[in-house]
PDB file of C-alpha atoms in Angstrom:
ATOM      1  CA  GLU A   1     130.256 147.410  65.135  1.00 80.00           C
ATOM      2  CA  ASP A   2     131.465 148.564  61.734  1.00 85.00           C
ATOM      3  CA  GLN A   3     135.231 148.555  61.616  1.00 90.00           C
ATOM      4  CA  VAL A   4     138.145 148.935  59.207  1.00 94.00           C
ATOM      5  CA  THR A   5     141.665 147.730  60.003  1.00 96.00           C
ATOM      6  CA  GLN A   6     144.705 148.331  57.834  1.00 97.00           C
ATOM      7  CA  SER A   7     148.060 146.594  57.938  1.00 97.00           C
ATOM      8  CA  PRO A   8     150.921 147.083  58.088  1.00 97.00           C
ATOM      9  CA  GLU A   9     151.034 150.520  59.709  1.00 96.00           C
ATOM     10  CA  ALA A  10     154.213 151.321  57.808  1.00 97.00           C
ATOM     11  CA  LEU A  11     156.010 149.703  54.903  1.00 98.00           C
ATOM     12  CA  ARG A  12     159.450 150.452  53.524  1.00 98.00           C
ATOM     13  CA  LEU A  13     160.251 149.154  50.051  1.00 98.00           C
ATOM     14  CA  GLN A  14     163.162 149.373  47.712  1.00 97.00           C
ATOM     15  CA  GLU A  15     162.296 150.773  44.312  1.00 97.00           C
ATOM     16  CA  GLY A  16     160.995 147.894  42.181  1.00 97.00           C
ATOM     17  CA  GLU A  17     160.146 145.682  45.188  1.00 97.00           C
ATOM     18  CA  SER A  18     156.492 144.685  44.839  1.00 98.00           C
ATOM     19  CA  SER A  19     154.242 144.244  47.882  1.00 98.00           C
ATOM     20  CA  SER A  20     150.654 144.386  49.125  1.00 98.00           C
ATOM     21  CA  LEU A  21     148.714 146.453  51.644  1.00 98.00           C
ATOM     22  CA  ASN A  22     145.792 144.927  53.506  1.00 98.00           C
ATOM     23  CA  CYS A  23     142.426 146.365  54.509  1.00 98.00           C
ATOM     24  CA  SER A  24     140.111 144.122  56.502  1.00 97.00           C
ATOM     25  CA  TYR A  25     136.583 145.252  57.241  1.00 95.00           C
ATOM     26  CA  THR A  26     133.554 144.374  59.305  1.00 92.00           C
ATOM     27  CA  VAL A  27     130.354 145.982  58.097  1.00 87.00           C
ATOM     28  CA  SER A  28     126.782 144.872  57.570  1.00 83.00           C
ATOM     29  CA  GLY A  29     125.951 144.786  53.900  1.00 82.00           C
ATOM     30  CA  LEU A  30     129.019 146.073  52.095  1.00 83.00           C
ATOM     31  CA  ARG A  31     128.056 148.827  49.662  1.00 85.00           C
ATOM     32  CA  GLY A  32     131.503 149.634  48.434  1.00 90.00           C
ATOM     33  CA  LEU A  33     135.113 149.872  49.565  1.00 94.00           C
ATOM     34  CA  PHE A  34     137.202 152.912  48.726  1.00 95.00           C
ATOM     35  CA  TRP A  35     140.952 153.365  48.466  1.00 97.00           C
ATOM     36  CA  TYR A  36     142.600 156.771  48.797  1.00 97.00           C
ATOM     37  CA  ARG A  37     146.141 158.069  48.601  1.00 97.00           C
ATOM     38  CA  GLN A  38     147.193 160.866  50.963  1.00 97.00           C
ATOM     39  CA  ASP A  39     150.377 162.888  50.643  1.00 96.00           C
ATOM     40  CA  PRO A  40     151.719 164.733  53.724  1.00 93.00           C
ATOM     41  CA  GLY A  41     149.781 167.905  54.480  1.00 93.00           C
ATOM     42  CA  LYS A  42     147.184 167.256  51.769  1.00 95.00           C
ATOM     43  CA  GLY A  43     143.697 165.841  51.509  1.00 96.00           C
ATOM     44  CA  PRO A  44     143.124 162.230  50.462  1.00 96.00           C
ATOM     45  CA  GLU A  45     142.947 161.599  46.725  1.00 95.00           C
ATOM     46  CA  PHE A  46     140.483 159.018  45.418  1.00 94.00           C
ATOM     47  CA  LEU A  47     141.999 155.923  43.821  1.00 96.00           C
ATOM     48  CA  PHE A  48     139.455 153.097  43.502  1.00 93.00           C
ATOM     49  CA  THR A  49     135.986 151.912  44.392  1.00 93.00           C
ATOM     50  CA  LEU A  50     135.265 148.188  44.662  1.00 95.00           C
ATOM     51  CA  TYR A  51     131.708 146.938  45.038  1.00 91.00           C
ATOM     52  CA  SER A  52     131.686 143.146  45.035  1.00 92.00           C
ATOM     53  CA  ALA A  53     133.917 140.226  45.968  1.00 93.00           C
ATOM     54  CA  GLY A  54     136.181 139.220  43.102  1.00 95.00           C
ATOM     55  CA  GLU A  55     136.287 142.687  41.605  1.00 96.00           C
ATOM     56  CA  GLU A  56     139.657 144.125  40.621  1.00 97.00           C
ATOM     57  CA  LYS A  57     140.724 147.582  39.460  1.00 97.00           C
ATOM     58  CA  GLU A  58     144.054 148.837  38.208  1.00 97.00           C
ATOM     59  CA  LYS A  59     145.758 152.180  37.831  1.00 95.00           C
ATOM     60  CA  GLU A  60     149.377 152.347  36.743  1.00 95.00           C
ATOM     61  CA  ARG A  61     151.375 150.326  39.303  1.00 97.00           C
ATOM     62  CA  LEU A  62     148.404 149.827  41.651  1.00 98.00           C
ATOM     63  CA  LYS A  63     145.843 147.058  41.634  1.00 98.00           C
ATOM     64  CA  ALA A  64     143.029 146.763  44.169  1.00 98.00           C
ATOM     65  CA  THR A  65     141.194 143.518  44.853  1.00 98.00           C
ATOM     66  CA  LEU A  66     138.245 142.660  47.074  1.00 96.00           C
ATOM     67  CA  THR A  67     137.089 139.562  48.950  1.00 94.00           C
ATOM     68  CA  LYS A  68     134.195 139.172  51.364  1.00 91.00           C
ATOM     69  CA  LYS A  69     136.378 140.105  54.318  1.00 93.00           C
ATOM     70  CA  GLU A  70     139.254 142.183  53.021  1.00 96.00           C
ATOM     71  CA  SER A  71     140.793 144.198  50.249  1.00 98.00           C
ATOM     72  CA  PHE A  72     144.358 144.293  49.020  1.00 98.00           C
ATOM     73  CA  LEU A  73     146.215 147.091  47.319  1.00 98.00           C
ATOM     74  CA  HIS A  74     149.003 145.512  45.299  1.00 98.00           C
ATOM     75  CA  ILE A  75     151.902 147.715  44.286  1.00 98.00           C
ATOM     76  CA  THR A  76     153.994 146.393  41.423  1.00 98.00           C
ATOM     77  CA  ALA A  77     157.535 147.684  40.890  1.00 97.00           C
ATOM     78  CA  PRO A  78     156.953 150.798  43.013  1.00 97.00           C
ATOM     79  CA  LYS A  79     158.758 154.068  42.446  1.00 97.00           C
ATOM     80  CA  PRO A  80     159.692 156.735  45.020  1.00 97.00           C
ATOM     81  CA  GLU A  81     156.749 158.862  43.864  1.00 97.00           C
ATOM     82  CA  ASP A  82     154.405 156.125  45.143  1.00 98.00           C
ATOM     83  CA  SER A  83     155.445 157.065  48.688  1.00 98.00           C
ATOM     84  CA  ALA A  84     152.328 158.192  50.549  1.00 98.00           C
ATOM     85  CA  THR A  85     149.786 157.027  53.104  1.00 97.00           C
ATOM     86  CA  TYR A  86     147.132 154.750  51.642  1.00 98.00           C
ATOM     87  CA  LEU A  87     143.708 154.781  53.269  1.00 97.00           C
ATOM     88  CA  CYS A  88     140.758 152.487  52.826  1.00 96.00           C
ATOM     89  CA  ALA A  89     137.180 153.210  53.857  1.00 94.00           C
ATOM     90  CA  VAL A  90     133.714 151.668  53.813  1.00 92.00           C
ATOM     91  CA  PRO A  91     130.279 153.246  54.239  1.00 88.00           C
ATOM     92  CA  THR A  92     128.503 152.383  57.468  1.00 84.00           C
ATOM     93  CA  TYR A  93     125.332 150.365  57.257  1.00 76.00           C
ATOM     94  CA  ASN A  94     122.481 152.201  55.547  1.00 71.00           C
ATOM     95  CA  THR A  95     124.271 155.569  55.480  1.00 73.00           C
ATOM     96  CA  ASP A  96     126.754 157.427  53.304  1.00 73.00           C
ATOM     97  CA  LYS A  97     129.144 158.041  56.191  1.00 85.00           C
ATOM     98  CA  LEU A  98     132.565 156.548  55.541  1.00 89.00           C
ATOM     99  CA  ILE A  99     134.638 154.942  58.265  1.00 91.00           C
ATOM    100  CA  PHE A 100     138.362 154.952  57.609  1.00 93.00           C
ATOM    101  CA  GLY A 101     141.225 152.726  58.565  1.00 94.00           C
ATOM    102  CA  THR A 102     144.299 154.323  60.110  1.00 94.00           C
ATOM    103  CA  GLY A 103     146.239 153.907  56.872  1.00 96.00           C
ATOM    104  CA  THR A 104     149.483 152.350  55.714  1.00 97.00           C
ATOM    105  CA  ARG A 105     152.410 154.716  55.360  1.00 97.00           C
ATOM    106  CA  LEU A 106     154.445 153.559  52.371  1.00 98.00           C
ATOM    107  CA  GLN A 107     158.010 154.704  51.754  1.00 98.00           C
ATOM    108  CA  VAL A 108     159.776 153.680  48.558  1.00 98.00           C
ATOM    109  CA  PHE A 109     163.530 154.208  48.433  1.00 97.00           C
ATOM    110  CA  PRO A 110     165.632 154.546  45.255  1.00 95.00           C
TER     111      PRO A 110
ATOM    112  CA  ASP B   1     137.505 173.083  37.409  1.00 66.00           C
ATOM    113  CA  GLY B   2     135.191 171.577  40.012  1.00 75.00           C
ATOM    114  CA  GLY B   3     136.481 170.870  43.456  1.00 93.00           C
ATOM    115  CA  ILE B   4     136.469 171.653  47.151  1.00 96.00           C
ATOM    116  CA  THR B   5     138.252 174.672  48.569  1.00 97.00           C
ATOM    117  CA  GLN B   6     139.255 174.850  52.217  1.00 97.00           C
ATOM    118  CA  SER B   7     140.610 177.972  53.782  1.00 96.00           C
ATOM    119  CA  PRO B   8     142.800 178.974  55.392  1.00 96.00           C
ATOM    120  CA  LYS B   9     145.512 176.362  54.911  1.00 96.00           C
ATOM    121  CA  TYR B  10     147.024 177.193  58.315  1.00 96.00           C
ATOM    122  CA  LEU B  11     145.209 178.690  61.300  1.00 95.00           C
ATOM    123  CA  PHE B  12     146.419 179.630  64.733  1.00 93.00           C
ATOM    124  CA  ARG B  13     144.040 179.979  67.645  1.00 89.00           C
ATOM    125  CA  LYS B  14     144.569 181.438  71.066  1.00 90.00           C
ATOM    126  CA  GLU B  15     143.129 179.738  74.107  1.00 86.00           C
ATOM    127  CA  GLY B  16     139.456 180.644  74.575  1.00 87.00           C
ATOM    128  CA  GLN B  17     138.877 181.780  71.004  1.00 91.00           C
ATOM    129  CA  ASN B  18     136.380 180.471  68.523  1.00 94.00           C
ATOM    130  CA  VAL B  19     137.624 180.017  64.973  1.00 95.00           C
ATOM    131  CA  THR B  20     135.784 179.161  61.753  1.00 96.00           C
ATOM    132  CA  LEU B  21     137.130 176.966  58.986  1.00 97.00           C
ATOM    133  CA  SER B  22     135.737 177.509  55.520  1.00 98.00           C
ATOM    134  CA  CYS B  23     134.694 174.788  53.065  1.00 98.00           C
ATOM    135  CA  GLU B  24     133.222 175.554  49.640  1.00 98.00           C
ATOM    136  CA  GLN B  25     132.439 173.116  46.813  1.00 97.00           C
ATOM    137  CA  ASN B  26     131.307 173.657  43.224  1.00 96.00           C
ATOM    138  CA  LEU B  27     130.670 170.006  42.425  1.00 94.00           C
ATOM    139  CA  ASN B  28     126.930 170.252  43.003  1.00 93.00           C
ATOM    140  CA  HIS B  29     127.276 167.540  45.642  1.00 93.00           C
ATOM    141  CA  ASP B  30     124.444 167.123  48.103  1.00 92.00           C
ATOM    142  CA  ALA B  31     126.376 165.792  51.079  1.00 93.00           C
ATOM    143  CA  MET B  32     129.259 167.424  52.916  1.00 95.00           C
ATOM    144  CA  TYR B  33     131.422 166.208  55.779  1.00 96.00           C
ATOM    145  CA  TRP B  34     133.992 167.393  58.271  1.00 98.00           C
ATOM    146  CA  TYR B  35     136.718 165.042  59.500  1.00 97.00           C
ATOM    147  CA  ARG B  36     139.519 165.506  61.967  1.00 97.00           C
ATOM    148  CA  GLN B  37     142.865 163.758  61.446  1.00 96.00           C
ATOM    149  CA  ASP B  38     145.420 163.232  64.208  1.00 93.00           C
ATOM    150  CA  PRO B  39     148.777 161.448  63.877  1.00 86.00           C
ATOM    151  CA  GLY B  40     148.396 157.689  64.206  1.00 79.00           C
ATOM    152  CA  GLN B  41     144.605 157.856  64.112  1.00 83.00           C
ATOM    153  CA  GLY B  42     142.150 157.408  61.318  1.00 85.00           C
ATOM    154  CA  LEU B  43     139.909 160.163  60.072  1.00 93.00           C
ATOM    155  CA  ARG B  44     137.174 160.830  62.624  1.00 94.00           C
ATOM    156  CA  LEU B  45     133.833 162.295  61.606  1.00 95.00           C
ATOM    157  CA  ILE B  46     132.842 165.554  63.283  1.00 97.00           C
ATOM    158  CA  TYR B  47     129.649 166.597  61.491  1.00 97.00           C
ATOM    159  CA  TYR B  48     127.921 165.831  58.223  1.00 95.00           C
ATOM    160  CA  SER B  49     125.109 167.292  56.191  1.00 95.00           C
ATOM    161  CA  GLN B  50     123.082 165.558  53.497  1.00 91.00           C
ATOM    162  CA  ILE B  51     120.862 168.494  52.523  1.00 92.00           C
ATOM    163  CA  VAL B  52     120.730 172.241  53.014  1.00 95.00           C
ATOM    164  CA  ASN B  53     119.585 173.421  56.455  1.00 96.00           C
ATOM    165  CA  ASP B  54     120.108 169.998  57.979  1.00 95.00           C
ATOM    166  CA  PHE B  55     123.147 168.384  59.607  1.00 96.00           C
ATOM    167  CA  GLN B  56     123.960 165.575  62.030  1.00 95.00           C
ATOM    168  CA  LYS B  57     126.602 164.993  64.649  1.00 95.00           C
ATOM    169  CA  GLY B  58     129.373 162.581  63.896  1.00 94.00           C
ATOM    170  CA  ASP B  59     131.497 160.646  66.349  1.00 92.00           C
ATOM    171  CA  ILE B  60     133.366 163.616  67.899  1.00 95.00           C
ATOM    172  CA  ALA B  61     131.008 166.612  67.628  1.00 97.00           C
ATOM    173  CA  GLU B  62     131.602 168.036  71.111  1.00 96.00           C
ATOM    174  CA  GLY B  63     133.189 171.472  70.959  1.00 96.00           C
ATOM    175  CA  TYR B  64     132.332 171.995  67.290  1.00 97.00           C
ATOM    176  CA  SER B  65     129.436 173.588  65.423  1.00 97.00           C
ATOM    177  CA  VAL B  66     128.426 173.805  61.760  1.00 98.00           C
ATOM    178  CA  SER B  67     125.865 175.418  59.484  1.00 97.00           C
ATOM    179  CA  ARG B  68     124.576 174.534  56.025  1.00 97.00           C
ATOM    180  CA  GLU B  69     122.754 177.575  54.675  1.00 97.00           C
ATOM    181  CA  LYS B  70     123.850 176.981  51.081  1.00 97.00           C
ATOM    182  CA  LYS B  71     124.478 173.788  49.156  1.00 97.00           C
ATOM    183  CA  GLU B  72     127.987 174.943  48.298  1.00 97.00           C
ATOM    184  CA  SER B  73     129.149 175.877  51.789  1.00 98.00           C
ATOM    185  CA  PHE B  74     129.658 173.974  55.055  1.00 98.00           C
ATOM    186  CA  PRO B  75     131.721 176.027  57.543  1.00 98.00           C
ATOM    187  CA  LEU B  76     133.018 174.477  60.761  1.00 98.00           C
ATOM    188  CA  THR B  77     133.437 176.486  63.960  1.00 97.00           C
ATOM    189  CA  VAL B  78     135.875 175.206  66.549  1.00 96.00           C
ATOM    190  CA  THR B  79     134.659 176.617  69.840  1.00 94.00           C
ATOM    191  CA  SER B  80     136.529 177.279  73.050  1.00 90.00           C
ATOM    192  CA  ALA B  81     134.801 174.188  74.458  1.00 89.00           C
ATOM    193  CA  GLN B  82     136.979 171.951  72.276  1.00 90.00           C
ATOM    194  CA  LYS B  83     139.784 171.076  74.673  1.00 88.00           C
ATOM    195  CA  ASN B  84     142.288 169.723  72.186  1.00 91.00           C
ATOM    196  CA  PRO B  85     141.663 171.431  68.847  1.00 93.00           C
ATOM    197  CA  THR B  86     145.151 171.147  67.381  1.00 94.00           C
ATOM    198  CA  ALA B  87     144.704 168.843  64.367  1.00 96.00           C
ATOM    199  CA  PHE B  88     144.380 168.608  60.598  1.00 97.00           C
ATOM    200  CA  TYR B  89     140.791 169.250  59.475  1.00 98.00           C
ATOM    201  CA  LEU B  90     139.424 167.836  56.250  1.00 98.00           C
ATOM    202  CA  CYS B  91     136.226 168.739  54.462  1.00 98.00           C
ATOM    203  CA  ALA B  92     134.680 166.368  51.926  1.00 96.00           C
ATOM    204  CA  SER B  93     131.637 166.117  49.727  1.00 95.00           C
ATOM    205  CA  SER B  94     129.816 163.342  47.914  1.00 91.00           C
ATOM    206  CA  LEU B  95     127.000 162.771  45.465  1.00 84.00           C
ATOM    207  CA  GLN B  96     125.014 160.672  47.922  1.00 71.00           C
ATOM    208  CA  GLY B  97     127.653 157.983  48.312  1.00 56.00           C
ATOM    209  CA  LYS B  98     128.569 157.475  44.682  1.00 62.00           C
ATOM    210  CA  ASP B  99     132.282 156.856  44.255  1.00 64.00           C
ATOM    211  CA  GLY B 100     133.135 157.894  47.773  1.00 79.00           C
ATOM    212  CA  TYR B 101     134.163 161.389  48.733  1.00 89.00           C
ATOM    213  CA  THR B 102     136.034 164.260  47.185  1.00 93.00           C
ATOM    214  CA  PHE B 103     138.292 165.916  49.749  1.00 96.00           C
ATOM    215  CA  GLY B 104     139.594 169.418  50.163  1.00 97.00           C
ATOM    216  CA  SER B 105     143.255 170.136  50.816  1.00 97.00           C
ATOM    217  CA  GLY B 106     142.777 170.548  54.564  1.00 97.00           C
ATOM    218  CA  THR B 107     143.281 173.175  57.254  1.00 97.00           C
ATOM    219  CA  ARG B 108     145.911 172.716  59.912  1.00 96.00           C
ATOM    220  CA  LEU B 109     144.764 174.304  63.164  1.00 96.00           C
ATOM    221  CA  THR B 110     147.231 175.009  65.950  1.00 94.00           C
ATOM    222  CA  VAL B 111     146.480 176.372  69.400  1.00 90.00           C
ATOM    223  CA  VAL B 112     149.057 178.876  70.585  1.00 86.00           C
TER     224      VAL B 112
END
């Protein structure tokens, strides 16, 4: 069964304290892995797409990496405005339907 | 600017009522989706549509109905058969799986 698991559920960081969020997946024939940011009461905002193991993408303080079993979202020197829930998702086999993990709720304190 | 518009932002429903959530996109995307989000749970797929006049049930379709009469519009009706409708509803669209989905800003439905 296709599945996406994110850890940790919640993460509290001091401003400037770097860390990583994990997304492990089980899917037949990976056709992409997507990272989103979601602020409270809003829709998810697209961050990255990764298509193959070894691929990396960066945006400001965020860097996403992909292996054959998992993806990491690395946050370098985070700021309070990085506080949000981060979601990852993969398309199910042979369809465009995305299955989502339950997310990691990140809080960055000054 | 292109995007997805969901309305209303907040909706209150009395027991036994049907309510309809609106979702409109001007991105010229073929596929549209409805997800439900509950605290502590991932997004769960309700219905999706890949072309006009065609749609498929997702994982939790019971108590919901949709229509896709126009490419731009994919309204969701929450019927009285949905026993626990209080949730945050998200509409999304995609260009046949390229670069994931674009999401709307959501509708929070509360049963009163």
